[in-house]
Amino acid sequence: MSYYGTNDYSYNSDFALRVRDMKKGNLDLGWLDQARERFEVRPRDPRRGLEVSDCEVGPYAIDAMPEVIRDNRGITPRGAILPVSYQPDLGPTLNRKTDVWAYRVQRYWEEAVSRQWNVSTDVPWQDLAKYDIPLELEIAFCQLCTLLSEVEMIATDLPAKWSHHMNSYFQEVKGFISSQCLDEARHSEVFRKRALANGVGLLKASVRSEHALKGILEADSYSEGSVFLHVLGEGFILTLFRSSEFISPTPVEQRMFQLVMQDEARHVSYGLQHLKYLMDNAPEHRAQINLFLDEAEKLLTGLFNSEQLEAMIVLGGKGTKPENIRRGVEAVGAFQGKQILEYFQRCERAGLPERRDRSPLLELQHQMIAALQAAQA
Amino acid sequence: MALKFPSVDFFRELARRMNADRATFEKLGFCDAVMGVRVLGKAPHLYALTFEVYDCTEVRELGDASEAELDFTLQAPAELWREMLESIRQHGQPAPQYTLNSLSHIGDRMQVVYEDPEGHDKLYRFMATIQAYFDNARDLEIEWA
């Protein structure tokens, strides 16, 4: 352990004497005098229970905080009495509200908690035995699951990496991204289980994709990491999930994708609202975010590796015969176009309409489709 | 008694069934969205379905002028809605090609109309709940308009 404390509490004789006194019933009770103004906190909507937003009162409300938190350097909960002079410095680097906040983050957190599901019991695994899936489709599906399980690992790690850098006063954001870690871990689990469920198992991992994913993990700021992961990456993956539901071999996989797409869409909404909050309140970051996205959008194309694209084509066309492949190429081209269109719409909503003009994605998409079509000709 | 499709009564019956099946919809979680259902045909109809918490709290027929209040609208010809509902009635759930996602994802069979991308994303945030709402038609007797 590299932490050297200023006190060795195990040898604190004053405290040991106090404990001995307390055990004799001699309490100080001075802390009772610190009782504070009382607030009425109750569920606004009894159907929802006591929500985070119901607790936004007086000094406990995020709006009661200054834009930059300077006093709390430890893990004091927002609104608690802060013993500044003796507080250890845990080194939070995200102390400005615009660093992390998102419109409606309280609602996303409550929604996340409410819409959790269980991979083991909420996917009808027992029904898989009812369907006879052609082997080439099963292998293609397992190749897709391999990539998705890989992708979801980074989506678990990025929020985990940044959480302890956030000032503890931003509890709603820390709570939401913790729920995201659980969501993403569940996604990695469901794709792993599906790959194994029919005996084919996990197939080829992608070095190319892992380089793209490393770019997400190594973003220089939380906002950069968030716009890359939540808006760009998960936006693309959300459309990929929709496509995967569309081309799923059986209703079992359809159920799986219905459930994962719900989580993914919630993360996308948080990312969009964080980007919007940042653009509305700290527009000086616009140039930096645009330069970052110029690189990130190129890097993202690493996600499209040849095994994954071919697997999607085989699944989309339901086979490997030329007519199947032709249909598959059309289906994959259509969903890639949708990924890009929806990404630009989200950027525009968040206040970055210029992405549509400066993004390298359209050109890269044209190149990819042309290459696929040439290969099939 | 058969319920006419499309009609306010039809969607209200699905809402009644949703609100009565607390266990299923609590398991799926909070759902807060105002969804439009547009049925195209000789006499087009637009309905607004309001989902709050675990319930469908309101079903109304809208004029076009009111569409701005909707998070998103699923729009399809009456024949396609019929195919989807028949599939649900036949199998207890839609056949793979008739899930809401499959119908609305690629091609122009069912369109997702929206102004705000966040409203659009609500379709996906609450997909399982909305699908379960429509799956309540599994044993409904329907009179096709």
XYZ file of C-alpha atoms in Angstrom:
522
model
C 0.000 0.000 0.000
C 1.471 3.346 -0.999
C -0.744 5.447 1.255
C 1.002 6.860 4.353
C -1.555 8.225 6.813
C -0.865 11.070 9.195
C -2.210 9.059 12.122
C -1.973 5.458 13.209
C -5.495 5.108 14.494
C -4.829 1.710 16.018
C -2.532 3.415 18.560
C -4.733 6.462 19.164
C -4.901 6.476 22.941
C -7.349 9.390 23.149
C -9.898 7.487 21.094
C -9.318 4.297 23.083
C -10.035 6.220 26.286
C -13.206 7.677 24.751
C -14.425 4.220 23.771
C -13.850 2.997 27.300
C -15.863 5.943 28.585
C -18.673 5.310 26.117
C -18.924 1.710 27.191
C -19.539 3.015 30.696
C -22.430 5.053 29.305
C -20.676 8.435 29.356
C -21.658 9.831 25.962
C -20.701 13.297 24.736
C -23.755 13.785 22.461
C -22.271 17.000 21.082
C -23.028 15.808 17.570
C -26.733 15.998 18.364
C -26.375 19.773 18.377
C -25.368 19.616 14.744
C -28.930 18.707 13.734
C -29.827 20.918 10.812
C -32.761 22.481 9.079
C -35.290 19.779 8.307
C -36.840 19.209 4.929
C -39.904 17.363 3.838
C -38.877 14.561 1.514
C -41.514 12.221 0.160
C -42.263 10.445 -3.103
C -43.850 12.814 -5.614
C -45.272 9.807 -7.408
C -45.953 6.864 -5.068
C -45.820 4.449 -8.016
C -42.120 5.222 -8.422
C -41.179 5.130 -4.743
C -38.749 7.666 -3.278
C -36.696 8.828 -6.248
C -33.324 10.539 -6.387
C -35.008 13.674 -7.704
C -37.337 13.715 -4.669
C -34.245 14.234 -2.523
C -33.150 17.367 -4.387
C -33.926 19.719 -1.501
C -32.014 22.513 0.258
C -28.287 21.833 0.618
C -28.760 18.324 -0.792
C -29.753 19.612 -4.229
C -27.233 19.679 -7.061
C -28.379 23.222 -7.814
C -27.141 24.291 -4.371
C -23.580 23.448 -5.409
C -21.175 25.911 -7.014
C -20.174 25.207 -10.608
C -16.737 24.062 -9.439
C -16.437 22.012 -6.249
C -13.310 23.149 -4.409
C -13.995 22.249 -0.804
C -14.764 18.520 -0.980
C -11.655 16.526 -1.891
C -12.731 13.276 -0.273
C -15.884 11.202 -0.484
C -18.292 13.304 1.526
C -21.867 12.866 0.266
C -23.400 16.065 -1.105
C -25.169 17.928 1.697
C -23.308 16.259 4.585
C -21.405 18.434 7.054
C -17.905 18.622 5.623
C -14.940 18.455 8.031
C -12.639 20.221 5.569
C -9.595 20.610 7.760
C -8.982 16.912 8.345
C -10.319 15.497 5.097
C -7.949 13.288 3.117
C -7.403 14.395 -0.467
C -8.567 11.574 -2.722
C -7.589 13.606 -5.736
C -10.849 14.010 -7.662
C -10.024 15.592 -11.019
C -13.585 16.009 -12.295
C -14.829 18.791 -10.039
C -16.641 21.007 -12.507
C -20.283 20.212 -13.133
C -19.836 20.466 -16.887
C -17.151 17.750 -16.671
C -19.731 15.049 -15.993
C -23.285 16.287 -15.662
C -26.126 15.449 -18.046
C -29.636 16.775 -18.281
C -32.047 14.211 -16.770
C -29.284 12.066 -15.301
C -31.423 11.366 -12.213
C -34.129 9.926 -14.417
C -31.672 7.712 -16.316
C -30.323 6.354 -13.047
C -33.805 5.465 -11.777
C -34.688 3.934 -15.136
C -31.520 1.850 -15.098
C -32.244 0.482 -11.641
C -35.839 -0.254 -12.563
C -35.075 -2.003 -15.871
C -32.378 -4.431 -14.772
C -32.700 -7.998 -16.051
C -31.069 -11.349 -15.519
C -29.161 -13.140 -18.283
C -29.652 -16.547 -16.707
C -33.423 -16.343 -16.368
C -34.833 -13.604 -18.640
C -33.614 -15.104 -21.928
C -35.603 -18.269 -22.808
C -32.483 -20.440 -23.245
C -34.524 -23.642 -23.000
C -36.307 -22.692 -26.264
C -33.084 -22.884 -28.294
C -33.521 -26.649 -28.532
C -36.771 -26.110 -30.481
C -34.945 -24.626 -33.450
C -32.694 -26.238 -36.009
C -30.259 -23.499 -37.011
C -28.084 -24.239 -40.097
C -24.479 -24.649 -38.983
C -23.120 -21.779 -41.108
C -25.666 -19.406 -39.566
C -24.849 -20.638 -36.077
C -21.122 -20.109 -36.690
C -21.799 -16.633 -38.124
C -23.900 -15.774 -35.091
C -21.175 -16.955 -32.721
C -18.615 -14.833 -34.595
C -20.892 -11.828 -34.068
C -21.305 -12.716 -30.379
C -17.513 -12.900 -30.013
C -17.106 -9.318 -31.203
C -20.007 -8.081 -29.099
C -18.687 -9.742 -25.963
C -15.338 -8.060 -26.667
C -16.881 -4.628 -27.246
C -18.897 -4.775 -24.049
C -15.741 -5.275 -21.990
C -14.559 -1.771 -22.845
C -17.994 -0.348 -22.219
C -17.733 -1.817 -18.707
C -14.221 -0.534 -18.128
C -14.583 3.067 -19.309
C -17.183 4.190 -16.741
C -15.346 2.230 -14.050
C -12.101 3.980 -14.960
C -13.581 7.457 -14.535
C -15.903 7.014 -11.561
C -13.358 7.586 -8.813
C -12.048 10.681 -10.572
C -15.476 12.297 -10.168
C -16.114 14.480 -7.177
C -18.384 12.625 -4.770
C -20.901 15.483 -4.943
C -21.837 14.215 -8.423
C -23.447 11.165 -6.921
C -26.147 10.840 -9.598
C -23.572 10.549 -12.369
C -21.502 8.071 -10.382
C -24.665 6.080 -9.708
C -25.705 6.102 -13.342
C -22.323 5.017 -14.692
C -22.152 2.300 -12.028
C -25.445 0.995 -13.395
C -23.873 1.157 -16.843
C -20.965 -1.019 -15.666
C -23.483 -3.615 -14.536
C -25.423 -3.343 -17.822
C -22.288 -3.812 -19.905
C -21.027 -6.697 -17.803
C -24.418 -8.321 -18.374
C -24.113 -7.768 -22.122
C -20.689 -9.387 -22.214
C -22.202 -12.277 -20.259
C -25.215 -12.738 -22.527
C -23.139 -12.825 -25.724
C -20.670 -15.234 -24.172
C -23.486 -17.529 -23.032
C -25.184 -17.414 -26.421
C -21.959 -18.302 -28.235
C -21.560 -21.315 -25.984
C -25.224 -22.327 -25.752
C -25.337 -24.348 -28.986
C -21.828 -25.750 -28.708
C -19.965 -23.662 -31.306
C -18.452 -21.282 -28.759
C -16.473 -18.087 -29.058
C -14.622 -17.572 -32.316
C -12.043 -15.081 -33.556
C -11.345 -12.008 -31.451
C -10.457 -8.890 -33.390
C -7.136 -7.100 -32.982
C -8.485 -4.351 -35.237
C -11.514 -3.816 -33.016
C -9.428 -3.880 -29.877
C -7.301 -1.018 -31.215
C -10.461 0.998 -31.812
C -11.729 0.146 -28.348
C -8.426 1.129 -26.765
C -8.984 4.591 -28.204
C -12.184 4.862 -26.160
C -10.500 3.758 -22.977
C -7.576 6.136 -23.411
C -9.498 9.320 -24.141
C -7.858 12.256 -22.370
C -10.937 13.520 -20.540
C -14.190 12.043 -19.295
C -16.177 14.109 -21.795
C -14.072 12.818 -24.674
C -14.444 9.255 -23.424
C -18.185 9.766 -22.998
C -18.783 11.239 -26.448
C -16.741 8.414 -27.990
C -18.333 5.631 -25.960
C -21.905 6.807 -25.369
C -22.732 8.878 -28.438
C -20.525 7.464 -31.173
C -19.712 3.897 -30.117
C -22.916 2.915 -28.357
C -24.986 4.792 -30.913
C -23.442 2.571 -33.578
C -23.793 -0.531 -31.430
C -27.454 0.300 -30.718
C -28.144 0.174 -34.444
C -26.065 -3.006 -34.660
C -28.244 -4.533 -31.927
C -31.359 -3.520 -33.829
C -29.938 -5.128 -36.956
C -28.955 -8.213 -35.012
C -32.505 -8.557 -33.696
C -33.669 -8.212 -37.307
C -31.379 -10.999 -38.538
C -31.535 -13.225 -35.455
C -31.904 -16.926 -36.243
C -34.617 -17.529 -33.600
C -36.899 -15.677 -31.155
C -34.418 -16.503 -28.382
C -31.815 -14.172 -29.870
C -34.510 -11.625 -30.635
C -35.405 -11.497 -26.949
C -31.739 -11.135 -26.074
C -31.331 -8.175 -28.418
C -34.558 -6.521 -27.263
C -33.170 -6.508 -23.742
C -29.651 -5.321 -24.568
C -30.892 -2.573 -26.890
C -32.895 -1.041 -24.044
C -29.785 -0.647 -21.906
C -27.727 0.603 -24.819
C -30.294 3.250 -25.765
C -30.292 4.546 -22.186
C -26.503 4.957 -22.303
C -26.783 6.765 -25.625
C -29.379 9.135 -24.124
C -27.103 9.903 -21.169
C -24.177 10.584 -23.514
C -26.258 12.841 -25.716
C -27.462 14.808 -22.684
C -23.940 15.093 -21.253
C -22.644 16.410 -24.563
C -25.563 18.826 -24.766
C -24.962 20.017 -21.194
C -21.301 20.554 -22.013
C -22.042 22.449 -25.228
C -24.714 24.585 -23.524
C -22.610 25.476 -20.499
C -18.987 25.236 -21.624
C -19.001 25.969 -25.358
C -15.264 26.632 -25.201
C -14.877 22.829 -25.401
C -16.466 22.656 -28.858
C -13.195 22.870 -30.792
C -11.525 20.249 -28.620
C -14.474 17.847 -28.882
C -14.610 18.302 -32.657
C -10.896 17.596 -33.058
C -11.254 14.546 -30.851
C -14.220 13.260 -32.867
C -12.281 13.759 -36.114
C -9.894 11.103 -34.799
C -12.450 8.986 -32.956
C -14.701 8.563 -36.001
C -11.773 7.218 -38.013
C -10.766 4.937 -35.184
C -14.321 3.635 -34.833
C -14.186 2.104 -38.279
C -11.820 -0.412 -36.701
C -14.910 -1.968 -35.178
C -15.912 -3.132 -38.638
C -13.554 -6.028 -39.091
C -13.930 -8.468 -41.951
C -15.106 -11.444 -39.852
C -17.848 -9.386 -38.260
C -18.984 -7.868 -41.559
C -19.024 -11.237 -43.302
C -20.883 -12.799 -40.395
C -23.503 -10.038 -40.576
C -23.807 -10.531 -44.342
C -24.301 -14.282 -43.947
C -26.868 -13.736 -41.185
C -28.617 -10.947 -43.092
C -28.860 -13.047 -46.274
C -29.531 -16.268 -44.310
C -26.772 -18.272 -46.006
C -23.657 -18.342 -48.143
C -25.098 -18.860 -51.609
C -24.613 -15.942 -54.021
C -28.238 -14.794 -53.736
C -28.006 -14.969 -49.938
C -24.829 -12.925 -49.980
C -26.335 -10.325 -52.284
C -29.276 -9.893 -49.912
C -26.897 -9.791 -46.951
C -24.758 -7.069 -48.517
C -27.870 -4.954 -49.064
C -29.018 -5.444 -45.462
C -25.600 -4.563 -44.024
C -25.273 -1.497 -46.267
C -28.699 -0.278 -45.126
C -27.936 -0.572 -41.454
C -24.539 1.109 -41.798
C -26.222 4.056 -43.467
C -28.671 4.219 -40.577
C -25.863 4.148 -38.011
C -24.270 7.202 -39.552
C -27.519 9.108 -40.094
C -28.663 8.591 -36.504
C -25.237 9.572 -35.169
C -25.387 12.890 -37.037
C -28.907 13.509 -35.740
C -27.749 12.965 -32.172
C -24.757 15.266 -32.648
C -27.053 17.936 -34.017
C -29.432 17.564 -31.050
C -26.482 17.880 -28.672
C -25.340 21.061 -30.366
C -22.682 19.777 -32.771
C -24.388 20.049 -36.183
C -21.003 20.554 -37.859
C -20.194 16.837 -37.516
C -22.287 16.187 -40.595
C -19.951 18.342 -42.688
C -16.580 17.510 -41.204
C -16.975 13.829 -40.362
C -14.862 11.264 -42.230
C -17.582 8.636 -41.699
C -19.522 9.150 -44.925
C -16.443 8.779 -47.110
C -15.317 5.726 -45.185
C -18.754 4.169 -45.546
C -18.723 4.684 -49.302
C -15.300 3.059 -49.528
C -16.428 0.088 -47.473
C -19.588 -0.542 -49.460
C -17.720 -0.208 -52.754
C -15.128 -2.700 -51.557
C -17.809 -5.166 -50.468
C -19.670 -4.847 -53.743
C -16.471 -5.281 -55.736
C -15.641 -8.402 -53.755
C -19.057 -9.876 -54.540
C -19.040 -8.942 -58.241
C -66.993 -9.159 -28.179
C -64.807 -8.189 -31.128
C -62.970 -4.872 -30.983
C -62.568 -2.825 -34.103
C -59.064 -2.109 -35.380
C -58.065 0.657 -35.583
C -60.013 2.313 -32.784
C -59.496 4.010 -29.446
C -61.334 1.108 -27.829
C -58.843 -1.378 -29.253
C -55.828 0.440 -27.790
C -57.680 1.059 -24.510
C -58.272 -2.673 -24.176
C -54.533 -3.305 -24.615
C -53.942 -0.623 -21.964
C -56.437 -2.253 -19.612
C -54.681 -5.585 -19.991
C -51.292 -3.966 -19.412
C -52.467 -2.211 -16.264
C -53.996 -5.449 -14.962
C -50.804 -7.461 -15.532
C -48.692 -5.719 -12.912
C -46.200 -8.583 -12.499
C -45.067 -8.558 -16.153
C -44.727 -4.825 -16.485
C -43.101 -4.213 -13.099
C -40.497 -6.792 -14.079
C -39.815 -4.847 -17.275
C -39.412 -1.596 -15.326
C -40.353 2.056 -15.610
C -41.574 3.170 -19.003
C -42.174 6.873 -19.618
C -42.990 7.822 -23.182
C -45.745 9.228 -25.336
C -45.967 7.096 -28.426
C -47.879 7.656 -31.619
C -49.473 4.884 -33.675
C -50.395 5.979 -37.160
C -52.534 3.645 -39.244
C -52.392 4.584 -42.902
C -55.198 3.829 -45.325
C -58.271 5.355 -46.873
C -59.195 6.821 -43.491
C -55.882 7.318 -41.657
C -55.813 7.442 -37.865
C -53.266 8.681 -35.367
C -53.411 7.543 -31.742
C -51.365 8.754 -28.777
C -50.479 6.179 -26.137
C -49.121 7.599 -22.889
C -46.952 5.252 -20.849
C -46.116 6.190 -17.271
C -44.198 4.043 -14.795
C -45.791 0.595 -15.302
C -49.038 1.654 -16.939
C -50.566 2.917 -20.119
C -52.410 5.842 -18.592
C -54.057 7.400 -21.607
C -55.154 6.530 -25.130
C -56.388 9.309 -27.411
C -56.995 9.833 -31.070
C -55.065 12.862 -32.295
C -55.334 15.307 -35.097
C -52.065 15.975 -36.938
C -51.665 19.282 -35.157
C -51.047 17.512 -31.865
C -48.213 15.320 -33.128
C -45.485 17.529 -31.661
C -46.165 16.143 -28.189
C -45.208 12.615 -29.261
C -41.770 11.170 -28.579
C -42.021 9.028 -31.712
C -44.642 7.560 -33.997
C -44.808 4.096 -35.527
C -46.433 4.506 -38.904
C -47.592 1.713 -41.202
C -50.422 0.809 -43.557
C -53.464 -0.807 -41.963
C -52.630 -4.087 -43.752
C -49.234 -4.300 -42.075
C -50.677 -3.609 -38.613
C -53.144 -6.377 -39.347
C -50.390 -8.824 -40.382
C -48.496 -8.029 -37.191
C -51.525 -8.461 -34.946
C -52.558 -11.662 -36.708
C -49.061 -13.011 -36.138
C -49.310 -12.178 -32.436
C -52.726 -13.834 -32.241
C -51.467 -16.926 -34.043
C -48.267 -17.498 -32.027
C -48.959 -15.665 -28.770
C -46.077 -13.374 -29.751
C -44.995 -12.019 -33.120
C -43.174 -14.256 -35.567
C -39.553 -13.024 -35.925
C -40.270 -10.852 -38.956
C -43.185 -9.141 -37.153
C -41.517 -7.776 -34.016
C -41.775 -3.992 -33.793
C -38.018 -3.720 -34.206
C -37.863 -5.970 -37.265
C -40.752 -4.190 -38.942
C -39.327 -0.738 -38.345
C -35.613 -1.320 -38.782
C -34.841 -1.707 -42.461
C -37.007 -0.880 -45.426
C -40.051 1.307 -45.339
C -42.733 -1.129 -44.197
C -43.118 0.492 -40.795
C -41.584 3.896 -40.286
C -40.409 5.494 -37.083
C -41.260 9.188 -37.294
C -39.670 11.572 -34.797
C -38.528 15.142 -34.325
C -36.118 14.670 -31.458
C -33.469 11.912 -31.506
C -33.915 11.447 -27.762
C -37.609 10.833 -28.313
C -36.629 8.355 -31.021
C -34.270 6.546 -28.643
C -37.178 6.012 -26.227
C -38.568 3.424 -28.622
C -35.424 1.368 -27.984
C -35.156 2.227 -24.258
C -38.633 0.799 -23.725
C -38.790 -1.729 -26.563
C -39.620 -4.773 -24.410
C -42.464 -2.938 -22.648
C -43.956 -1.600 -25.868
C -43.698 -5.015 -27.511
C -45.401 -6.587 -24.478
C -48.176 -3.967 -24.718
C -48.930 -5.064 -28.304
C -48.513 -8.747 -27.417
C -51.590 -8.290 -25.195
C -53.588 -8.682 -28.420
C -52.754 -12.405 -28.426
C -56.281 -13.505 -27.565
C -58.288 -10.482 -28.646
C -61.105 -10.919 -31.077
C -60.579 -8.221 -33.695
C -62.926 -6.755 -36.248
C -60.878 -5.335 -39.107
C -62.017 -1.981 -40.460
